């Protein structure tokens, strides 16, 4: 089987997709068609994984009480994070919207099975953390597929992992990796929100590779 040709037009559109992959915090409340959400989650499983272990575990969080526990977790952690800033920077932080938990119609928690039987341990003896990295690759694949379908995704990281694990009754041996808000974006933008609000600026001119 020959690899399909990827035209210059496709390559340009792919770069556009990368540029529009933004962290979304403002969502419409109408849900995605269930078939679309299923397709996006299925696409995430096309991600590479160490030893073909496919260690990602997606949990759709629909229960109102569990969602409430996650919101409370975020509020506690966010208040604690605010204490790490002073003056103008603290005021700027307090004004940021750092999660779409209240509006996003879909919540997806992502865990990693740290030592799955699948893959038979290949590639993990010296770097066992590669299972976690594989789960992150699945998240990024999900994210790109979502953007291509005009769906927004926001990664909520200001959470206590142990509390999330407990709130969602996650399996022993699963590591919490990400809590994702998913839905149609209220105002799509290719500019990062943290740049639009003046928190930080991207440095696209920085050279991030070196030669030895």
C-alpha positions as MATLAB code, in Angstrom:
seq = 'XXXXXXXXXXXXXXXXXXXXXXXXXXXXXXXXXXXXXXXXXXXXXXXXXXXXXXXXXXXXXXXXXXXXXXXXXXXXXXXXXXXXXXXXXXXXXXXXXXXXXXXXXXXXXXXXXXXXXXXXXXXXXXXXXXXXXXXXXXXXXXXXXXXXXXXXXXXXXXXXXXXXXXXXXXXXXXXXXXXXXXXXXXXXXXXXXXXXXXXXXXXXXXXXXXXX';
ca = [
       0.000    0.000    0.000;
       1.366    3.382   -1.023;
       1.056    6.426    1.221;
      -1.475    8.950   -0.125;
      -0.060   12.147   -1.639;
      -0.550   15.274    0.435;
      -0.910   18.283   -1.834;
       0.491   21.745   -1.186;
      -3.104   22.860   -0.616;
      -3.589   20.202    2.051;
      -0.323   21.163    3.755;
      -1.442   24.799    3.868;
      -4.790   23.808    5.343;
      -3.008   21.648    7.907;
      -0.964   24.636    9.071;
      -4.198   26.618    9.314;
      -5.618   23.847   11.505;
      -2.609   24.075   13.804;
      -3.006   27.854   14.087;
      -6.699   27.572   14.930;
      -6.113   24.949   17.639;
      -6.791   27.186   20.573;
      -7.747   26.537   24.182;
     -11.436   27.481   24.375;
     -13.027   28.775   27.580;
     -16.241   30.307   26.161;
     -18.791   27.788   24.875;
     -22.287   27.623   23.506;
     -24.437   25.420   25.706;
     -26.058   23.332   22.952;
     -24.604   19.794   22.866;
     -22.807   18.157   19.989;
     -24.609   15.413   18.092;
     -23.663   12.220   19.928;
     -22.369   10.684   16.687;
     -19.965   13.601   16.256;
     -18.616   13.301   19.794;
     -18.167    9.565   19.274;
     -16.311   10.200   16.004;
     -13.947   12.675   17.684;
     -13.174   10.271   20.509;
     -12.617    7.496   17.999;
     -10.228    9.728   16.056;
      -8.196   10.256   19.221;
      -7.414    6.550   19.244;
      -5.430    7.004   16.008;
      -2.710    8.646   18.105;
       0.676    6.930   18.464;
       1.427    5.089   21.690;
       4.492    3.471   23.183;
       4.594   -0.227   22.330;
       1.085    0.097   20.845;
      -0.146    0.153   24.436;
      -2.999    2.636   23.827;
      -3.057    3.583   27.537;
      -5.556    6.462   27.292;
      -8.858    6.129   29.110;
     -11.617    8.666   28.362;
     -14.389    9.235   30.897;
     -17.501   11.166   29.811;
     -18.620   13.098   32.877;
     -22.385   13.605   32.599;
     -23.507   13.252   36.217;
     -24.443   16.630   37.757;
     -22.978   15.808   41.183;
     -19.661   14.722   39.719;
     -19.494   17.880   37.609;
     -20.236   19.931   40.697;
     -17.366   18.232   42.527;
     -15.013   19.118   39.677;
     -16.158   22.761   39.720;
     -15.568   22.955   43.479;
     -12.138   21.396   42.986;
     -11.288   24.001   40.349;
     -12.510   26.897   42.498;
     -10.382   25.788   45.447;
      -7.276   25.284   43.340;
      -7.789   28.509   41.424;
      -8.123   30.495   44.646;
      -4.903   28.913   45.896;
      -3.120   29.711   42.626;
      -4.189   33.346   42.908;
      -2.228   33.615   46.166;
       0.958   33.099   44.151;
       0.571   36.490   42.442;
       0.722   40.026   43.757;
      -0.350   43.488   42.679;
      -1.299   44.040   39.045;
      -0.452   40.461   38.107;
      -2.859   39.171   40.769;
      -5.603   41.444   39.447;
      -4.952   40.223   35.913;
      -5.057   36.609   37.044;
      -8.320   37.112   38.927;
      -9.906   38.583   35.797;
      -9.005   35.610   33.593;
     -11.587   33.020   32.633;
      -9.579   29.828   33.011;
     -12.233   27.170   32.513;
     -15.456   26.619   30.610;
     -16.895   24.269   33.211;
     -20.200   26.101   33.574;
     -21.095   26.360   29.896;
     -19.416   23.508   28.030;
     -22.039   20.838   27.269;
     -19.527   17.987   27.427;
     -16.913   17.190   30.060;
     -14.289   14.559   29.277;
     -11.722   13.395   31.815;
      -8.634   11.687   30.435;
      -6.696    9.141   32.433;
      -3.679    7.038   31.621;
      -3.387    3.410   32.625;
       0.188    3.539   33.833;
       1.095   -0.107   33.291;
      -1.335   -1.627   30.776;
      -1.040   -5.245   29.737;
      -1.412   -4.164   26.122;
       1.949   -3.474   24.561;
       3.642   -6.058   26.789;
       5.897   -3.396   28.313;
       7.693   -2.644   25.057;
       9.527    0.689   25.178;
       8.649    1.376   28.817;
      11.378   -0.310   30.813;
      13.694    2.708   30.792;
      11.057    5.432   30.345;
       7.776    4.303   31.937;
       6.416    7.845   31.667;
       5.925    7.264   27.936;
       2.467    5.874   28.679;
       1.494    9.311   30.020;
       2.981   10.985   26.963;
       0.976    8.617   24.779;
      -2.221    9.743   26.511;
      -1.249   13.356   25.829;
      -0.792   12.479   22.154;
      -4.355   11.119   22.134;
      -5.589   14.394   23.643;
      -3.791   16.407   20.957;
      -5.240   14.181   18.238;
      -8.716   14.667   19.732;
      -8.096   18.415   19.829;
      -7.103   18.667   16.170;
     -10.037   16.518   15.064;
     -12.341   18.761   17.107;
     -11.047   21.956   15.511;
     -11.456   20.441   12.045;
     -15.115   19.780   12.948;
     -15.543   23.385   14.237;
     -15.699   22.122   17.818;
     -13.895   23.816   20.699;
     -11.867   22.154   23.438;
     -10.517   23.606   26.662;
      -7.995   21.850   28.905;
      -8.629   22.508   32.599;
      -5.394   21.908   34.510;
      -6.076   23.864   37.717;
      -7.318   20.802   39.572;
      -6.206   18.508   42.379;
      -5.594   15.178   40.589;
      -6.340   13.039   43.642;
      -9.685   14.784   44.170;
     -10.587   14.265   40.507;
      -9.659   10.591   40.766;
     -11.946   10.238   43.794;
     -14.834   12.266   42.349;
     -14.917   10.143   39.206;
     -14.305    6.776   40.909;
     -11.387    6.153   38.580;
      -9.755    2.751   38.500;
      -6.682    1.991   40.581;
      -3.588    2.343   38.429;
      -5.098    5.163   36.380;
      -3.275    8.495   36.404;
      -5.314   11.662   35.891;
      -3.976   13.571   32.874;
      -6.560   16.124   31.754;
     -10.065   17.440   32.198;
     -11.480   18.663   28.908;
     -14.413   20.978   28.243;
     -15.897   20.284   24.825;
     -18.524   22.107   22.778;
     -19.108   24.645   20.060;
     -17.001   27.769   20.721;
     -18.897   30.969   21.430;
     -16.402   33.177   19.580;
     -13.783   31.214   17.601;
     -10.364   32.878   17.378;
      -6.927   31.872   16.157;
      -5.268   34.121   18.741;
      -4.671   32.568   22.179;
      -6.984   34.079   24.783;
      -4.074   34.702   27.149;
      -2.516   36.814   24.399;
      -5.762   38.676   23.737;
      -6.096   39.512   27.444;
      -2.475   40.653   27.744;
      -1.307   37.892   30.096;
       1.453   36.637   27.781;
       2.692   36.923   24.197;
       3.609   34.108   21.863;
       7.173   34.076   20.525;
       6.848   32.517   17.094;
      10.285   33.778   16.090;
      12.096   31.830   18.807;
      14.344   29.113   17.498;
      13.620   26.044   19.607;
      16.085   23.615   18.062;
      19.814   23.302   18.442;
      22.567   21.429   16.625;
      25.131   19.304   18.376;
];
